[in-house]
Amino acid sequence: MFTMSSELSPVSGFEQLRRIESSKLFQGAVIAIIILSALTTGAKTYDVPPLVERSLSVLDNAITLFFLVEILFRFGVCQNKKRFLFDGWNLFDTLVVIGSLIPLDNAEAVLLGRLLRVFRVLRLVSVVPELRFLINSLLKAIPRMGYIALLMFIIFYIYAAMGSMFFADIDEFLWGDVSIAMLTLFRVATFEDWTDVMYDTMEVYPLSWIYYLTFIFLTAFVFLNMMIGAILEVMGEEQNAKEAEKAHDERDEIARQLQAVQQQLQELTRQISERK
């Protein structure tokens, strides 16, 4: 039997570590620790016996240590370490883990330390690919949603000015000025007892129902559906890009495997030549 060269062992070991980092077992363990961290943070908000409180503190320190080891492990298996922090999720995880190292006995940093420990629950988003996909889609949809929100603000302002002009004498508390009228319209748009507001104005202006129904039609139906459509469009684009990236990664993996087989064949050929 021919012995394989030891030159490939570091590469295979590195690939094995990468498989461990991307395995479902490892990801499941991280998710379980994040959930445990959330439960620990919630338990600290209750009045518990001193023994339980000390146990929770020890558990919190152990969780912080686990997150530190986990982020260092992810950094170690990253192929391009210089660009590790250029990934927004890696940067977020790193900041949360570093912030969790702030000692809680420091009076000046106790609030910051507790807040960052609460934010550790958000690491669940960075670990679960489906949640990460949703957040990325939402962030990329924000520019498109911004224009819709601007148009919605214009409609709010127009209707608020009209409401303040016509209904201020009826209810100064709800329609006193434009800013207050916009808050009232937000209440109408969210259907929070909006009929009570409408009936009060209809006692003086019987046709004021047209004002409310047209406003609700624009905000609750038109603009809301436009927001949903913008998000769904971005999600479709992200899904297509994700599938294209997956296909590209599969081609790269096949190419790497073929290259490894070729190197092994070359090594076997060299060993055969040396034996001759």
PDB file of C-alpha atoms in Angstrom:
ATOM      1  CA  MET A   1       0.000   0.000   0.000  1.00  0.00           C
ATOM      2  CA  PHE A   2       1.201   3.461  -0.784  1.00  0.00           C
ATOM      3  CA  THR A   3       1.325   6.058   2.019  1.00  0.00           C
ATOM      4  CA  MET A   4      -0.280   9.418   1.393  1.00  0.00           C
ATOM      5  CA  SER A   5       1.742  12.577   1.880  1.00  0.00           C
ATOM      6  CA  SER A   6       1.284  14.446   5.161  1.00  0.00           C
ATOM      7  CA  GLU A   7       1.068  17.755   3.290  1.00  0.00           C
ATOM      8  CA  LEU A   8      -2.702  17.383   2.970  1.00  0.00           C
ATOM      9  CA  SER A   9      -3.336  16.727   6.671  1.00  0.00           C
ATOM     10  CA  PRO A  10      -3.507  20.411   7.764  1.00  0.00           C
ATOM     11  CA  VAL A  11      -5.991  21.154   4.993  1.00  0.00           C
ATOM     12  CA  SER A  12      -8.139  18.142   5.857  1.00  0.00           C
ATOM     13  CA  GLY A  13      -7.999  19.068   9.546  1.00  0.00           C
ATOM     14  CA  PHE A  14      -9.053  22.630   8.757  1.00  0.00           C
ATOM     15  CA  GLU A  15     -11.900  21.376   6.583  1.00  0.00           C
ATOM     16  CA  GLN A  16     -12.986  19.072   9.392  1.00  0.00           C
ATOM     17  CA  LEU A  17     -13.132  22.023  11.792  1.00  0.00           C
ATOM     18  CA  ARG A  18     -15.173  23.950   9.257  1.00  0.00           C
ATOM     19  CA  ARG A  19     -17.606  21.051   8.970  1.00  0.00           C
ATOM     20  CA  ILE A  20     -17.935  20.999  12.768  1.00  0.00           C
ATOM     21  CA  GLU A  21     -18.621  24.756  12.820  1.00  0.00           C
ATOM     22  CA  SER A  22     -21.335  24.411  10.146  1.00  0.00           C
ATOM     23  CA  SER A  23     -22.798  21.166  11.485  1.00  0.00           C
ATOM     24  CA  LYS A  24     -26.356  21.057  12.802  1.00  0.00           C
ATOM     25  CA  LEU A  25     -25.127  19.623  16.116  1.00  0.00           C
ATOM     26  CA  PHE A  26     -22.835  22.589  16.750  1.00  0.00           C
ATOM     27  CA  GLN A  27     -25.474  25.094  15.648  1.00  0.00           C
ATOM     28  CA  GLY A  28     -28.045  23.346  17.827  1.00  0.00           C
ATOM     29  CA  ALA A  29     -25.727  23.575  20.840  1.00  0.00           C
ATOM     30  CA  VAL A  30     -25.228  27.313  20.250  1.00  0.00           C
ATOM     31  CA  ILE A  31     -28.985  27.853  19.922  1.00  0.00           C
ATOM     32  CA  ALA A  32     -29.585  25.908  23.134  1.00  0.00           C
ATOM     33  CA  ILE A  33     -27.040  28.065  25.014  1.00  0.00           C
ATOM     34  CA  ILE A  34     -28.619  31.250  23.638  1.00  0.00           C
ATOM     35  CA  ILE A  35     -32.046  30.102  24.849  1.00  0.00           C
ATOM     36  CA  LEU A  36     -30.516  29.215  28.220  1.00  0.00           C
ATOM     37  CA  SER A  37     -28.972  32.688  28.326  1.00  0.00           C
ATOM     38  CA  ALA A  38     -32.398  34.221  27.662  1.00  0.00           C
ATOM     39  CA  LEU A  39     -33.961  32.176  30.454  1.00  0.00           C
ATOM     40  CA  THR A  40     -31.150  33.151  32.819  1.00  0.00           C
ATOM     41  CA  THR A  41     -31.606  36.838  32.013  1.00  0.00           C
ATOM     42  CA  GLY A  42     -35.353  36.555  32.596  1.00  0.00           C
ATOM     43  CA  ALA A  43     -34.888  34.675  35.860  1.00  0.00           C
ATOM     44  CA  LYS A  44     -32.752  37.499  37.238  1.00  0.00           C
ATOM     45  CA  THR A  45     -35.696  39.873  37.016  1.00  0.00           C
ATOM     46  CA  TYR A  46     -37.509  37.909  39.751  1.00  0.00           C
ATOM     47  CA  ASP A  47     -36.870  37.908  43.480  1.00  0.00           C
ATOM     48  CA  VAL A  48     -35.084  34.609  43.990  1.00  0.00           C
ATOM     49  CA  PRO A  49     -33.293  33.118  47.006  1.00  0.00           C
ATOM     50  CA  PRO A  50     -29.609  34.033  47.439  1.00  0.00           C
ATOM     51  CA  LEU A  51     -28.482  30.501  46.521  1.00  0.00           C
ATOM     52  CA  VAL A  52     -30.398  30.606  43.243  1.00  0.00           C
ATOM     53  CA  GLU A  53     -29.069  34.091  42.537  1.00  0.00           C
ATOM     54  CA  ARG A  54     -25.474  32.910  43.000  1.00  0.00           C
ATOM     55  CA  SER A  55     -26.180  29.890  40.803  1.00  0.00           C
ATOM     56  CA  LEU A  56     -27.551  32.156  38.092  1.00  0.00           C
ATOM     57  CA  SER A  57     -24.426  34.326  38.292  1.00  0.00           C
ATOM     58  CA  VAL A  58     -22.185  31.284  37.904  1.00  0.00           C
ATOM     59  CA  LEU A  59     -24.312  30.069  35.000  1.00  0.00           C
ATOM     60  CA  ASP A  60     -24.153  33.512  33.394  1.00  0.00           C
ATOM     61  CA  ASN A  61     -20.356  33.504  33.605  1.00  0.00           C
ATOM     62  CA  ALA A  62     -20.242  30.016  32.094  1.00  0.00           C
ATOM     63  CA  ILE A  63     -22.476  31.139  29.217  1.00  0.00           C
ATOM     64  CA  THR A  64     -20.274  34.170  28.618  1.00  0.00           C
ATOM     65  CA  LEU A  65     -17.198  31.915  28.532  1.00  0.00           C
ATOM     66  CA  PHE A  66     -18.944  29.593  26.063  1.00  0.00           C
ATOM     67  CA  PHE A  67     -19.783  32.498  23.760  1.00  0.00           C
ATOM     68  CA  LEU A  68     -16.186  33.715  23.940  1.00  0.00           C
ATOM     69  CA  VAL A  69     -14.829  30.276  23.006  1.00  0.00           C
ATOM     70  CA  GLU A  70     -17.444  29.954  20.264  1.00  0.00           C
ATOM     71  CA  ILE A  71     -16.586  33.298  18.631  1.00  0.00           C
ATOM     72  CA  LEU A  72     -12.862  32.485  18.812  1.00  0.00           C
ATOM     73  CA  PHE A  73     -13.536  29.091  17.238  1.00  0.00           C
ATOM     74  CA  ARG A  74     -15.519  30.719  14.425  1.00  0.00           C
ATOM     75  CA  PHE A  75     -12.685  33.180  13.885  1.00  0.00           C
ATOM     76  CA  GLY A  76     -10.172  30.322  13.802  1.00  0.00           C
ATOM     77  CA  VAL A  77     -12.028  28.370  11.111  1.00  0.00           C
ATOM     78  CA  CYS A  78     -12.706  31.459   8.992  1.00  0.00           C
ATOM     79  CA  GLN A  79     -10.751  31.241   5.741  1.00  0.00           C
ATOM     80  CA  ASN A  80     -10.298  34.993   5.312  1.00  0.00           C
ATOM     81  CA  LYS A  81      -9.629  36.185   8.851  1.00  0.00           C
ATOM     82  CA  LYS A  82      -8.930  39.758   7.751  1.00  0.00           C
ATOM     83  CA  ARG A  83     -12.516  40.101   6.566  1.00  0.00           C
ATOM     84  CA  PHE A  84     -14.122  38.303   9.505  1.00  0.00           C
ATOM     85  CA  LEU A  85     -15.422  41.514  11.067  1.00  0.00           C
ATOM     86  CA  PHE A  86     -16.554  42.880   7.696  1.00  0.00           C
ATOM     87  CA  ASP A  87     -19.507  40.522   8.008  1.00  0.00           C
ATOM     88  CA  GLY A  88     -22.204  42.431   9.879  1.00  0.00           C
ATOM     89  CA  TRP A  89     -23.380  39.362  11.814  1.00  0.00           C
ATOM     90  CA  ASN A  90     -19.843  38.468  12.907  1.00  0.00           C
ATOM     91  CA  LEU A  91     -19.296  42.060  14.024  1.00  0.00           C
ATOM     92  CA  PHE A  92     -22.571  42.038  15.971  1.00  0.00           C
ATOM     93  CA  ASP A  93     -21.745  38.736  17.684  1.00  0.00           C
ATOM     94  CA  THR A  94     -18.242  39.936  18.547  1.00  0.00           C
ATOM     95  CA  LEU A  95     -19.472  43.206  20.066  1.00  0.00           C
ATOM     96  CA  VAL A  96     -22.111  41.395  22.128  1.00  0.00           C
ATOM     97  CA  VAL A  97     -19.596  38.842  23.399  1.00  0.00           C
ATOM     98  CA  ILE A  98     -16.991  41.489  24.235  1.00  0.00           C
ATOM     99  CA  GLY A  99     -19.655  43.594  25.948  1.00  0.00           C
ATOM    100  CA  SER A 100     -20.752  40.592  27.992  1.00  0.00           C
ATOM    101  CA  LEU A 101     -17.257  40.470  29.493  1.00  0.00           C
ATOM    102  CA  ILE A 102     -17.944  43.739  31.344  1.00  0.00           C
ATOM    103  CA  PRO A 103     -17.980  42.876  35.074  1.00  0.00           C
ATOM    104  CA  LEU A 104     -21.365  43.461  36.660  1.00  0.00           C
ATOM    105  CA  ASP A 105     -19.817  44.522  39.961  1.00  0.00           C
ATOM    106  CA  ASN A 106     -18.602  47.717  38.297  1.00  0.00           C
ATOM    107  CA  ALA A 107     -21.253  50.257  39.270  1.00  0.00           C
ATOM    108  CA  GLU A 108     -20.593  52.533  36.295  1.00  0.00           C
ATOM    109  CA  ALA A 109     -20.803  49.734  33.701  1.00  0.00           C
ATOM    110  CA  VAL A 110     -23.472  47.586  35.337  1.00  0.00           C
ATOM    111  CA  LEU A 111     -26.297  48.951  33.161  1.00  0.00           C
ATOM    112  CA  LEU A 112     -24.307  48.536  29.937  1.00  0.00           C
ATOM    113  CA  GLY A 113     -23.287  45.033  30.942  1.00  0.00           C
ATOM    114  CA  ARG A 114     -26.864  44.022  31.677  1.00  0.00           C
ATOM    115  CA  LEU A 115     -28.120  45.510  28.413  1.00  0.00           C
ATOM    116  CA  LEU A 116     -25.529  43.626  26.388  1.00  0.00           C
ATOM    117  CA  ARG A 117     -26.429  40.426  28.209  1.00  0.00           C
ATOM    118  CA  VAL A 118     -30.023  41.009  27.150  1.00  0.00           C
ATOM    119  CA  PHE A 119     -28.870  41.547  23.562  1.00  0.00           C
ATOM    120  CA  ARG A 120     -27.292  38.108  23.635  1.00  0.00           C
ATOM    121  CA  VAL A 121     -30.767  36.802  22.880  1.00  0.00           C
ATOM    122  CA  LEU A 122     -30.513  38.542  19.499  1.00  0.00           C
ATOM    123  CA  ARG A 123     -27.635  36.222  18.658  1.00  0.00           C
ATOM    124  CA  LEU A 124     -30.347  33.684  17.905  1.00  0.00           C
ATOM    125  CA  VAL A 125     -31.002  35.713  14.749  1.00  0.00           C
ATOM    126  CA  SER A 126     -27.380  35.477  13.634  1.00  0.00           C
ATOM    127  CA  VAL A 127     -27.237  31.726  14.270  1.00  0.00           C
ATOM    128  CA  VAL A 128     -30.464  30.645  12.551  1.00  0.00           C
ATOM    129  CA  PRO A 129     -30.055  31.096   8.755  1.00  0.00           C
ATOM    130  CA  GLU A 130     -33.788  31.581   8.165  1.00  0.00           C
ATOM    131  CA  LEU A 131     -33.984  34.437  10.672  1.00  0.00           C
ATOM    132  CA  ARG A 132     -30.824  35.942   9.217  1.00  0.00           C
ATOM    133  CA  PHE A 133     -32.419  35.806   5.768  1.00  0.00           C
ATOM    134  CA  LEU A 134     -35.533  37.611   7.006  1.00  0.00           C
ATOM    135  CA  ILE A 135     -33.549  40.364   8.731  1.00  0.00           C
ATOM    136  CA  ASN A 136     -31.297  40.872   5.691  1.00  0.00           C
ATOM    137  CA  SER A 137     -34.349  41.143   3.458  1.00  0.00           C
ATOM    138  CA  LEU A 138     -35.983  43.620   5.817  1.00  0.00           C
ATOM    139  CA  LEU A 139     -32.864  45.798   5.983  1.00  0.00           C
ATOM    140  CA  LYS A 140     -32.517  45.844   2.200  1.00  0.00           C
ATOM    141  CA  ALA A 141     -36.195  46.734   1.847  1.00  0.00           C
ATOM    142  CA  ILE A 142     -35.859  49.782   4.110  1.00  0.00           C
ATOM    143  CA  PRO A 143     -34.841  52.199   1.286  1.00  0.00           C
ATOM    144  CA  ARG A 144     -37.921  51.252  -0.745  1.00  0.00           C
ATOM    145  CA  MET A 145     -40.108  51.368   2.334  1.00  0.00           C
ATOM    146  CA  GLY A 146     -38.683  54.801   3.107  1.00  0.00           C
ATOM    147  CA  TYR A 147     -40.292  56.330   0.013  1.00  0.00           C
ATOM    148  CA  ILE A 148     -43.601  54.689   0.877  1.00  0.00           C
ATOM    149  CA  ALA A 149     -43.295  56.017   4.430  1.00  0.00           C
ATOM    150  CA  LEU A 150     -42.577  59.510   3.063  1.00  0.00           C
ATOM    151  CA  LEU A 151     -45.707  59.392   0.901  1.00  0.00           C
ATOM    152  CA  MET A 152     -47.666  58.120   3.908  1.00  0.00           C
ATOM    153  CA  PHE A 153     -46.365  61.028   5.987  1.00  0.00           C
ATOM    154  CA  ILE A 154     -47.554  63.474   3.337  1.00  0.00           C
ATOM    155  CA  ILE A 155     -51.035  61.929   3.412  1.00  0.00           C
ATOM    156  CA  PHE A 156     -51.006  62.005   7.218  1.00  0.00           C
ATOM    157  CA  TYR A 157     -50.026  65.670   7.176  1.00  0.00           C
ATOM    158  CA  ILE A 158     -52.711  66.666   4.672  1.00  0.00           C
ATOM    159  CA  TYR A 159     -55.449  64.844   6.552  1.00  0.00           C
ATOM    160  CA  ALA A 160     -54.170  66.156   9.905  1.00  0.00           C
ATOM    161  CA  ALA A 161     -54.290  69.729   8.643  1.00  0.00           C
ATOM    162  CA  MET A 162     -57.823  69.207   7.335  1.00  0.00           C
ATOM    163  CA  GLY A 163     -58.898  67.571  10.596  1.00  0.00           C
ATOM    164  CA  SER A 164     -57.428  70.362  12.685  1.00  0.00           C
ATOM    165  CA  MET A 165     -59.259  72.951  10.564  1.00  0.00           C
ATOM    166  CA  PHE A 166     -62.668  71.301  10.734  1.00  0.00           C
ATOM    167  CA  PHE A 167     -62.716  69.373  14.015  1.00  0.00           C
ATOM    168  CA  ALA A 168     -60.651  71.482  16.449  1.00  0.00           C
ATOM    169  CA  ASP A 169     -63.789  73.187  17.758  1.00  0.00           C
ATOM    170  CA  ILE A 170     -65.422  69.803  18.344  1.00  0.00           C
ATOM    171  CA  ASP A 171     -62.585  68.209  20.351  1.00  0.00           C
ATOM    172  CA  GLU A 172     -59.561  70.342  21.164  1.00  0.00           C
ATOM    173  CA  PHE A 173     -57.839  67.396  22.824  1.00  0.00           C
ATOM    174  CA  LEU A 174     -57.862  65.287  19.616  1.00  0.00           C
ATOM    175  CA  TRP A 175     -57.695  67.923  16.894  1.00  0.00           C
ATOM    176  CA  GLY A 176     -56.100  70.964  18.558  1.00  0.00           C
ATOM    177  CA  ASP A 177     -53.189  71.293  16.107  1.00  0.00           C
ATOM    178  CA  VAL A 178     -51.499  69.384  13.314  1.00  0.00           C
ATOM    179  CA  SER A 179     -49.203  67.325  15.549  1.00  0.00           C
ATOM    180  CA  ILE A 180     -52.043  66.223  17.840  1.00  0.00           C
ATOM    181  CA  ALA A 181     -54.247  65.537  14.828  1.00  0.00           C
ATOM    182  CA  MET A 182     -51.527  63.273  13.371  1.00  0.00           C
ATOM    183  CA  LEU A 183     -51.517  61.265  16.597  1.00  0.00           C
ATOM    184  CA  THR A 184     -55.284  60.989  16.379  1.00  0.00           C
ATOM    185  CA  LEU A 185     -55.022  59.812  12.783  1.00  0.00           C
ATOM    186  CA  PHE A 186     -52.458  57.229  13.837  1.00  0.00           C
ATOM    187  CA  ARG A 187     -55.038  55.984  16.315  1.00  0.00           C
ATOM    188  CA  VAL A 188     -57.580  55.838  13.474  1.00  0.00           C
ATOM    189  CA  ALA A 189     -55.126  54.022  11.181  1.00  0.00           C
ATOM    190  CA  THR A 190     -54.528  51.358  13.848  1.00  0.00           C
ATOM    191  CA  PHE A 191     -58.306  50.965  14.391  1.00  0.00           C
ATOM    192  CA  GLU A 192     -58.017  51.887  18.084  1.00  0.00           C
ATOM    193  CA  ASP A 193     -61.597  52.965  18.918  1.00  0.00           C
ATOM    194  CA  TRP A 194     -61.636  55.026  15.728  1.00  0.00           C
ATOM    195  CA  THR A 195     -65.424  54.818  15.466  1.00  0.00           C
ATOM    196  CA  ASP A 196     -65.777  56.845  18.678  1.00  0.00           C
ATOM    197  CA  VAL A 197     -63.713  59.629  17.084  1.00  0.00           C
ATOM    198  CA  MET A 198     -65.789  59.461  13.901  1.00  0.00           C
ATOM    199  CA  TYR A 199     -69.159  59.535  15.671  1.00  0.00           C
ATOM    200  CA  ASP A 200     -68.149  62.613  17.688  1.00  0.00           C
ATOM    201  CA  THR A 201     -67.436  64.588  14.514  1.00  0.00           C
ATOM    202  CA  MET A 202     -70.474  63.199  12.689  1.00  0.00           C
ATOM    203  CA  GLU A 203     -72.709  64.870  15.249  1.00  0.00           C
ATOM    204  CA  VAL A 204     -71.603  68.220  13.804  1.00  0.00           C
ATOM    205  CA  TYR A 205     -70.547  67.153  10.293  1.00  0.00           C
ATOM    206  CA  PRO A 206     -72.725  64.194   9.196  1.00  0.00           C
ATOM    207  CA  LEU A 207     -70.616  63.576   6.098  1.00  0.00           C
ATOM    208  CA  SER A 208     -67.326  63.438   8.010  1.00  0.00           C
ATOM    209  CA  TRP A 209     -67.380  59.651   7.640  1.00  0.00           C
ATOM    210  CA  ILE A 210     -66.028  60.217   4.122  1.00  0.00           C
ATOM    211  CA  TYR A 211     -62.936  61.794   5.676  1.00  0.00           C
ATOM    212  CA  TYR A 212     -62.255  58.740   7.864  1.00  0.00           C
ATOM    213  CA  LEU A 213     -63.052  56.062   5.304  1.00  0.00           C
ATOM    214  CA  THR A 214     -60.857  57.592   2.612  1.00  0.00           C
ATOM    215  CA  PHE A 215     -58.006  57.975   5.106  1.00  0.00           C
ATOM    216  CA  ILE A 216     -58.339  54.361   6.283  1.00  0.00           C
ATOM    217  CA  PHE A 217     -58.509  53.141   2.694  1.00  0.00           C
ATOM    218  CA  LEU A 218     -55.241  54.896   1.841  1.00  0.00           C
ATOM    219  CA  THR A 219     -53.287  53.997   4.961  1.00  0.00           C
ATOM    220  CA  ALA A 220     -54.596  50.591   6.034  1.00  0.00           C
ATOM    221  CA  PHE A 221     -55.081  49.096   2.583  1.00  0.00           C
ATOM    222  CA  VAL A 222     -53.029  50.880  -0.067  1.00  0.00           C
ATOM    223  CA  PHE A 223     -49.862  51.817   1.822  1.00  0.00           C
ATOM    224  CA  LEU A 224     -49.803  48.676   3.953  1.00  0.00           C
ATOM    225  CA  ASN A 225     -49.997  46.477   0.861  1.00  0.00           C
ATOM    226  CA  MET A 226     -47.279  48.570  -0.779  1.00  0.00           C
ATOM    227  CA  MET A 227     -45.049  47.953   2.248  1.00  0.00           C
ATOM    228  CA  ILE A 228     -45.721  44.218   2.119  1.00  0.00           C
ATOM    229  CA  GLY A 229     -45.114  44.163  -1.629  1.00  0.00           C
ATOM    230  CA  ALA A 230     -41.751  45.910  -1.245  1.00  0.00           C
ATOM    231  CA  ILE A 231     -40.634  43.419   1.397  1.00  0.00           C
ATOM    232  CA  LEU A 232     -41.802  40.417  -0.643  1.00  0.00           C
ATOM    233  CA  GLU A 233     -40.018  41.724  -3.729  1.00  0.00           C
ATOM    234  CA  VAL A 234     -36.742  42.065  -1.850  1.00  0.00           C
ATOM    235  CA  MET A 235     -37.212  38.624  -0.291  1.00  0.00           C
ATOM    236  CA  GLY A 236     -37.664  37.148  -3.778  1.00  0.00           C
ATOM    237  CA  GLU A 237     -34.491  38.842  -4.986  1.00  0.00           C
ATOM    238  CA  GLU A 238     -32.603  37.648  -1.926  1.00  0.00           C
ATOM    239  CA  GLN A 239     -33.868  34.089  -2.424  1.00  0.00           C
ATOM    240  CA  ASN A 240     -32.698  34.092  -6.049  1.00  0.00           C
ATOM    241  CA  ALA A 241     -29.310  35.477  -5.024  1.00  0.00           C
ATOM    242  CA  LYS A 242     -29.057  32.864  -2.274  1.00  0.00           C
ATOM    243  CA  GLU A 243     -29.793  30.032  -4.693  1.00  0.00           C
ATOM    244  CA  ALA A 244     -27.233  31.391  -7.171  1.00  0.00           C
ATOM    245  CA  GLU A 245     -24.630  31.639  -4.402  1.00  0.00           C
ATOM    246  CA  LYS A 246     -25.426  28.095  -3.286  1.00  0.00           C
ATOM    247  CA  ALA A 247     -24.975  26.806  -6.827  1.00  0.00           C
ATOM    248  CA  HIS A 248     -21.674  28.688  -7.073  1.00  0.00           C
ATOM    249  CA  ASP A 249     -20.478  27.201  -3.778  1.00  0.00           C
ATOM    250  CA  GLU A 250     -21.422  23.716  -4.971  1.00  0.00           C
ATOM    251  CA  ARG A 251     -19.385  24.236  -8.151  1.00  0.00           C
ATOM    252  CA  ASP A 252     -16.448  25.460  -6.077  1.00  0.00           C
ATOM    253  CA  GLU A 253     -16.733  22.437  -3.780  1.00  0.00           C
ATOM    254  CA  ILE A 254     -16.757  20.065  -6.747  1.00  0.00           C
ATOM    255  CA  ALA A 255     -13.744  21.862  -8.191  1.00  0.00           C
ATOM    256  CA  ARG A 256     -11.891  21.540  -4.870  1.00  0.00           C
ATOM    257  CA  GLN A 257     -12.698  17.849  -4.668  1.00  0.00           C
ATOM    258  CA  LEU A 258     -11.491  17.293  -8.229  1.00  0.00           C
ATOM    259  CA  GLN A 259      -8.320  19.212  -7.446  1.00  0.00           C
ATOM    260  CA  ALA A 260      -7.761  17.084  -4.323  1.00  0.00           C
ATOM    261  CA  VAL A 261      -8.267  13.888  -6.335  1.00  0.00           C
ATOM    262  CA  GLN A 262      -5.851  15.173  -8.966  1.00  0.00           C
ATOM    263  CA  GLN A 263      -3.252  15.918  -6.311  1.00  0.00           C
ATOM    264  CA  GLN A 264      -3.678  12.448  -4.866  1.00  0.00           C
ATOM    265  CA  LEU A 265      -3.253  10.883  -8.309  1.00  0.00           C
ATOM    266  CA  GLN A 266      -0.147  12.950  -8.890  1.00  0.00           C
ATOM    267  CA  GLU A 267       1.216  11.862  -5.518  1.00  0.00           C
ATOM    268  CA  LEU A 268       0.497   8.210  -6.286  1.00  0.00           C
ATOM    269  CA  THR A 269       2.155   8.574  -9.678  1.00  0.00           C
ATOM    270  CA  ARG A 270       5.209  10.119  -8.054  1.00  0.00           C
ATOM    271  CA  GLN A 271       5.449   7.322  -5.481  1.00  0.00           C
ATOM    272  CA  ILE A 272       5.134   4.687  -8.201  1.00  0.00           C
ATOM    273  CA  SER A 273       7.889   6.369 -10.177  1.00  0.00           C
ATOM    274  CA  GLU A 274      10.168   6.440  -7.138  1.00  0.00           C
ATOM    275  CA  ARG A 275       9.622   2.727  -6.462  1.00  0.00           C
ATOM    276  CA  LYS A 276      10.601   1.920 -10.032  1.00  0.00           C
TER     277      LYS A 276
END
